[in-house]
Coordinates of C-alpha atoms and ligand atoms in Angstrom, one line a residue:
M1 CA -49.1 154.0 -171.2
T2 CA -46.5 156.7 -170.1
Y3 CA -46.6 160.1 -172.0
T4 CA -44.0 162.6 -171.9
H5 CA -46.2 165.7 -172.2
L6 CA -49.7 164.7 -170.7
Q7 CA -50.0 163.9 -166.9
V8 CA -53.0 161.4 -166.7
E9 CA -54.9 160.6 -164.0
D10 CA -58.5 159.4 -162.6
C11 CA -60.3 161.3 -160.0
G12 CA -63.5 162.3 -158.4
A13 CA -65.8 159.9 -156.9
G14 CA -65.2 156.0 -157.5
A15 CA -62.1 157.3 -160.0
A16 CA -64.3 157.9 -162.8
V17 CA -63.3 161.3 -164.2
R18 CA -60.2 161.2 -166.3
L19 CA -58.4 164.4 -165.5
V20 CA -55.5 164.7 -168.2
T21 CA -53.1 168.1 -168.1
I22 CA -51.1 169.0 -170.4
N23 CA -47.5 169.7 -169.3
R24 CA -45.4 171.9 -170.8
P25 CA -45.2 174.5 -169.1
K26 CA -42.1 176.5 -170.0
A27 CA -43.0 177.0 -173.6
L28 CA -47.5 177.4 -172.4
N29 CA -48.3 174.2 -172.6
A30 CA -48.2 174.7 -176.8
L31 CA -48.9 171.9 -178.9
N32 CA -46.2 170.1 -181.0
R33 CA -47.1 167.1 -183.2
E34 CA -46.3 165.0 -179.8
V35 CA -48.8 166.1 -177.8
V36 CA -51.5 166.5 -180.4
R37 CA -50.6 162.5 -180.6
E38 CA -51.0 162.0 -177.2
L39 CA -54.3 163.4 -176.8
T40 CA -55.2 161.9 -179.1
A41 CA -53.8 158.4 -178.1
V42 CA -55.9 159.6 -174.5
V43 CA -58.7 159.8 -176.2
D44 CA -58.8 156.5 -178.4
G45 CA -58.1 154.4 -175.2
L46 CA -61.5 155.9 -174.3
L47 CA -62.8 155.2 -177.3
A48 CA -61.8 151.9 -177.4
L49 CA -62.7 151.1 -174.0
P50 CA -65.0 154.1 -171.7
G51 CA -64.9 151.0 -168.9
E52 CA -66.0 153.2 -166.0
T53 CA -64.2 155.9 -167.2
R54 CA -67.7 158.7 -166.9
G55 CA -66.0 161.8 -168.7
L56 CA -62.5 163.7 -169.5
V57 CA -61.4 167.0 -168.0
L58 CA -59.0 168.8 -169.8
T59 CA -56.7 171.3 -168.7
G60 CA -53.3 172.9 -169.2
A61 CA -50.3 172.7 -165.8
G62 CA -49.0 175.8 -164.1
P63 CA -51.5 179.0 -163.3
K64 CA -50.2 181.0 -166.8
A65 CA -51.8 178.5 -169.6
F66 CA -54.4 175.8 -170.6
V67 CA -52.4 175.8 -174.4
A68 CA -50.8 178.9 -175.6
G69 CA -51.3 177.8 -179.4
A70 CA -49.4 175.5 -181.7
D71 CA -46.3 175.6 -181.2
I72 CA -44.5 177.7 -183.2
A73 CA -40.8 177.0 -182.9
A74 CA -42.0 173.6 -184.6
M75 CA -44.2 175.2 -187.2
A76 CA -41.8 177.9 -188.6
T77 CA -39.8 175.6 -190.8
M78 CA -42.9 173.4 -192.0
S79 CA -43.7 172.8 -195.5
V80 CA -47.4 172.3 -196.9
D81 CA -47.3 169.4 -196.8
E82 CA -46.5 169.3 -193.5
A83 CA -48.6 172.0 -192.1
R84 CA -51.7 169.8 -193.7
A85 CA -50.5 166.9 -192.0
F86 CA -50.1 168.3 -188.6
A87 CA -53.6 170.5 -189.1
S88 CA -55.4 167.0 -189.7
E89 CA -53.9 165.4 -186.7
G90 CA -55.5 168.6 -184.8
H91 CA -58.9 168.0 -187.0
A92 CA -58.9 164.2 -186.0
L93 CA -58.2 164.9 -182.4
G94 CA -61.0 167.5 -182.5
E95 CA -63.4 165.2 -184.2
K96 CA -62.5 162.3 -181.4
L97 CA -63.6 164.9 -179.0
A98 CA -66.9 165.7 -180.5
A99 CA -67.0 161.1 -181.0
L100 CA -66.4 160.5 -177.4
P101 CA -69.8 159.3 -176.0
L102 CA -68.7 161.2 -173.1
P103 CA -69.2 164.4 -171.4
V104 CA -65.6 166.3 -171.9
V105 CA -64.8 170.0 -170.4
A106 CA -62.4 172.1 -170.8
A107 CA -60.8 173.7 -167.9
V108 CA -59.4 176.9 -168.8
N109 CA -56.5 178.8 -166.5
G110 CA -54.6 181.5 -168.4
F111 CA -54.2 181.7 -172.0
A112 CA -56.3 179.6 -174.8
L113 CA -54.7 181.2 -177.4
G114 CA -54.8 179.0 -181.3
G115 CA -54.5 175.8 -181.3
G116 CA -55.4 176.2 -177.8
C117 CA -58.5 177.7 -178.0
E118 CA -59.3 175.5 -180.9
I119 CA -58.9 172.3 -178.8
A120 CA -61.1 174.2 -175.8
L121 CA -63.4 174.7 -178.8
A122 CA -64.0 171.1 -179.0
C123 CA -65.0 169.9 -176.3
D124 CA -68.5 169.8 -175.5
F125 CA -67.9 173.3 -172.7
I126 CA -65.2 175.0 -171.5
Y127 CA -65.3 176.2 -167.8
A128 CA -62.9 179.5 -167.3
S129 CA -60.7 180.7 -164.8
E130 CA -61.4 184.7 -164.0
N131 CA -58.3 185.4 -165.3
A132 CA -58.3 183.1 -168.6
K133 CA -57.5 185.0 -172.0
F134 CA -59.0 183.3 -175.1
G135 CA -58.1 183.8 -179.2
Q136 CA -57.0 182.9 -182.5
P137 CA -54.2 185.5 -183.4
E138 CA -52.7 183.4 -185.9
V139 CA -53.1 186.3 -188.2
N140 CA -50.6 187.9 -186.3
L141 CA -48.1 185.0 -187.1
A142 CA -50.1 185.4 -191.1
V143 CA -51.9 182.2 -190.9
I144 CA -54.9 180.9 -189.7
P145 CA -56.8 178.8 -187.2
G146 CA -55.7 175.2 -188.6
F147 CA -57.1 172.8 -185.1
G148 CA -60.9 173.7 -186.6
G149 CA -61.4 177.3 -184.7
T150 CA -63.2 178.8 -187.8
Q151 CA -65.3 176.9 -187.8
R152 CA -65.9 175.8 -184.5
L153 CA -66.1 179.3 -183.1
L154 CA -68.6 180.0 -186.2
R155 CA -71.3 177.7 -185.2
R156 CA -70.4 178.8 -181.5
V157 CA -70.4 182.2 -181.3
G158 CA -72.1 183.4 -184.7
L159 CA -70.2 184.4 -187.9
A160 CA -70.0 188.0 -187.2
R161 CA -67.8 187.3 -183.7
A162 CA -65.8 184.7 -185.3
L163 CA -65.3 187.2 -187.6
E164 CA -63.7 189.6 -185.6
L165 CA -61.9 187.3 -183.5
C166 CA -60.2 185.3 -187.3
M167 CA -59.1 188.9 -188.8
T168 CA -58.5 190.6 -185.9
G169 CA -57.0 188.1 -183.7
A170 CA -57.8 190.2 -180.8
I171 CA -57.7 188.3 -177.4
I172 CA -60.0 188.4 -175.1
R173 CA -60.8 188.3 -171.4
A174 CA -63.1 185.6 -169.8
D175 CA -65.5 187.9 -169.2
E176 CA -66.1 189.0 -172.3
A177 CA -66.4 185.4 -174.2
L178 CA -68.6 184.0 -171.5
R179 CA -70.8 187.2 -172.7
I180 CA -70.9 185.8 -176.5
G181 CA -70.8 181.9 -175.3
L182 CA -67.6 181.2 -176.1
V183 CA -67.4 179.8 -172.5
N184 CA -70.1 178.0 -170.0
R185 CA -69.0 179.7 -166.9
V186 CA -66.1 181.7 -165.3
L187 CA -64.7 180.7 -161.9
P188 CA -62.1 181.7 -159.6
A189 CA -58.2 180.9 -160.8
G190 CA -57.9 177.4 -158.6
E191 CA -61.4 176.3 -158.9
V192 CA -62.2 175.4 -162.5
V193 CA -60.6 172.1 -162.5
A194 CA -62.7 171.3 -159.7
A195 CA -65.8 172.5 -161.2
A196 CA -65.4 170.7 -164.2
V197 CA -64.7 167.0 -162.2
T198 CA -67.6 168.1 -160.6
T199 CA -70.3 168.8 -163.2
V200 CA -68.8 165.3 -165.4
E201 CA -69.7 163.3 -161.5
T202 CA -73.2 165.0 -162.2
I203 CA -73.5 163.9 -165.4
A204 CA -72.5 160.2 -164.5
Q205 CA -75.6 160.2 -162.0
K206 CA -77.5 160.7 -165.3
G207 CA -78.8 157.5 -168.0
P208 CA -75.6 156.9 -169.5
L209 CA -77.0 156.1 -173.1
A210 CA -79.6 159.4 -173.0
V211 CA -76.2 161.5 -172.2
A212 CA -74.1 159.6 -174.9
A213 CA -77.3 160.3 -177.2
A214 CA -78.0 164.0 -176.2
K215 CA -73.9 164.3 -176.9
R216 CA -74.2 162.8 -180.1
V217 CA -77.4 164.7 -181.6
L218 CA -76.1 168.5 -180.7
H219 CA -73.1 167.9 -182.0
A220 CA -74.6 166.0 -185.6
G221 CA -77.8 168.5 -185.8
A222 CA -74.6 171.7 -185.6
D223 CA -74.0 170.3 -189.3
M224 CA -77.6 169.2 -191.0
V225 CA -80.8 171.2 -192.2
L226 CA -82.9 171.7 -188.8
A227 CA -85.6 168.9 -190.6
R228 CA -82.8 165.9 -190.9
A229 CA -81.3 167.4 -187.6
N230 CA -84.9 167.3 -185.7
Q231 CA -85.6 163.6 -187.2
A232 CA -82.2 162.1 -186.1
E233 CA -83.5 163.1 -182.8
I234 CA -87.0 161.7 -182.9
E235 CA -84.8 158.8 -184.3
A236 CA -82.8 158.7 -180.8
F237 CA -85.1 159.3 -178.6
A238 CA -87.1 156.5 -179.5
S239 CA -84.0 154.1 -179.3
L240 CA -83.7 155.3 -175.8
F241 CA -87.2 153.4 -175.2
A242 CA -85.5 150.3 -176.2
T243 CA -82.8 150.2 -173.2
Q244 CA -83.6 149.1 -169.6
D245 CA -82.4 152.3 -168.3
Q246 CA -85.9 153.9 -169.7
R247 CA -87.5 151.9 -168.1
E248 CA -85.6 151.6 -164.9
G249 CA -85.5 156.0 -164.7
M250 CA -89.6 156.1 -165.1
A251 CA -90.0 153.8 -162.7
A252 CA -87.7 155.1 -160.1
F253 CA -89.3 158.6 -160.9
L254 CA -93.0 156.9 -161.1
E255 CA -91.9 154.9 -157.8
K256 CA -90.4 157.7 -155.7
R257 CA -87.0 156.5 -155.8
A258 CA -83.7 156.2 -156.6
A259 CA -82.8 155.5 -160.2
G260 CA -80.0 153.1 -160.5
F261 CA -78.8 153.1 -164.0
T262 CA -76.6 150.4 -165.9
G263 CA -75.7 152.0 -169.3
T264 CA -78.0 148.9 -170.9
Ligands
LIG301 N1 -45.4 177.8 -179.3 C1 -44.3 177.9 -178.8 N2 -43.6 178.6 -177.9 C2 -44.8 179.2 -176.9 C3 -46.0 179.5 -177.9 C4 -46.2 178.7 -178.6 N3 -48.0 178.9 -179.5 N4 -46.6 181.2 -176.5 C5 -45.6 180.4 -175.8 N5 -44.7 180.2 -175.8 C6 -43.4 179.8 -175.7 C7 -42.6 181.6 -175.4 O1 -41.2 181.1 -176.7 C8 -41.6 181.7 -174.3 O2 -40.3 180.7 -174.3 P1 -38.9 180.7 -173.6 O3 -39.2 181.7 -172.9 O4 -38.3 179.9 -173.7 O5 -38.6 182.5 -174.6 C9 -42.9 181.1 -173.1 O6 -43.1 180.1 -173.8 C10 -43.3 181.7 -172.5 O7 -43.6 183.1 -173.2 P2 -43.5 184.5 -173.4 O8 -42.3 184.7 -173.1 O9 -44.4 185.2 -174.6 O10 -44.9 184.8 -172.5 P3 -45.5 186.2 -172.5 O11 -46.5 186.6 -170.7 O12 -45.2 187.4 -172.2 O13 -46.5 186.3 -173.8 C11 -48.2 184.8 -174.8 C12 -47.9 185.1 -173.4 C13 -49.1 186.2 -175.0 C14 -49.1 183.8 -174.4 C15 -47.7 185.0 -175.8 O14 -46.5 183.4 -175.7 C16 -47.8 184.6 -177.4 O15 -48.3 185.2 -178.0 N6 -47.6 183.3 -177.4 C17 -48.2 182.8 -178.4 C18 -49.4 182.9 -179.3 C19 -50.3 182.7 -180.2 O16 -49.5 183.3 -181.6 N7 -50.8 181.3 -180.8 C20 -51.3 180.4 -182.0 C21 -50.1 179.5 -182.1 S1 -50.4 179.6 -183.9 C22 -51.5 178.0 -183.9 O17 -51.7 177.6 -182.9 C23 -52.2 178.0 -184.9 C24 -53.0 175.9 -185.3 O18 -54.2 177.5 -185.3 C25 -52.7 174.9 -185.4

């Protein structure tokens, strides 16, 4: 498949990491409906046929921005119904990223604002360059985050900080984003994508069914009461004992050799 606004390549050892670069540098990689649809098509492809791909890294073209938000020029004349449809497509993309049974890492270089911050938040974790900046400045435009920002920020950094970011529209630097738990790592500019790819490769050495189960239980548990979330963990833990990889992983440990996982 060819894309207008994305660069899609396979990289890493054995080309196992899908690297997707949002490529509209003249608009600081702003998200219009076409970009959202193209990103959704990439994720749909992975959901349908994960194959040899072991993880997804999402980044933005150029040194200045990951994504500077949803496309303001495209939104300026939207009707209520068009805005609802646009937000619904952004939400569907975020939900699909969370449903991917693979690690998804946002490699943020420069601005991750509005919809850009929200797409990064929909990834499993965020690596940021030292010059990265995060924020939900939608109130400056008299709107609010529409791609999941209010709820994912709430869950990631807590109510008080989410309220402050969404109500003031403040833009924070990478070190502050690290301090409040919005991002996982801050790296020198130019090293962010490589670090994200390395992390996916590290995860690729683990039992893939276990990695998928950990992601599923953590994402689902964030929206459950504790007793139900704990039960979900018990069930997922137990179900892995029906896999070949569980026997192989434990046998390899006891025999002091490297495990060879097959994803079965
Ligand atoms: N949409 C459309 N175009 C954008 C854009 C956006 N979100 N952000 C930047 N651009 C465009 C600018 O219009 C400009 O285009 P021209 O060269 O044709 O004029 C180009 O990108 C470069 O931007 P600036 O000249 O503004 O660059 P700067 O360095 O002076 O400022 C910035 C950088 C602080 C990121 C500034 O561009 C900015 O504030 N952008 C908007 C950020 C924003 O409000 N994001 C939230 C959008 S709403 C949203 O995302 C809703 C949602 O949740 C779904």
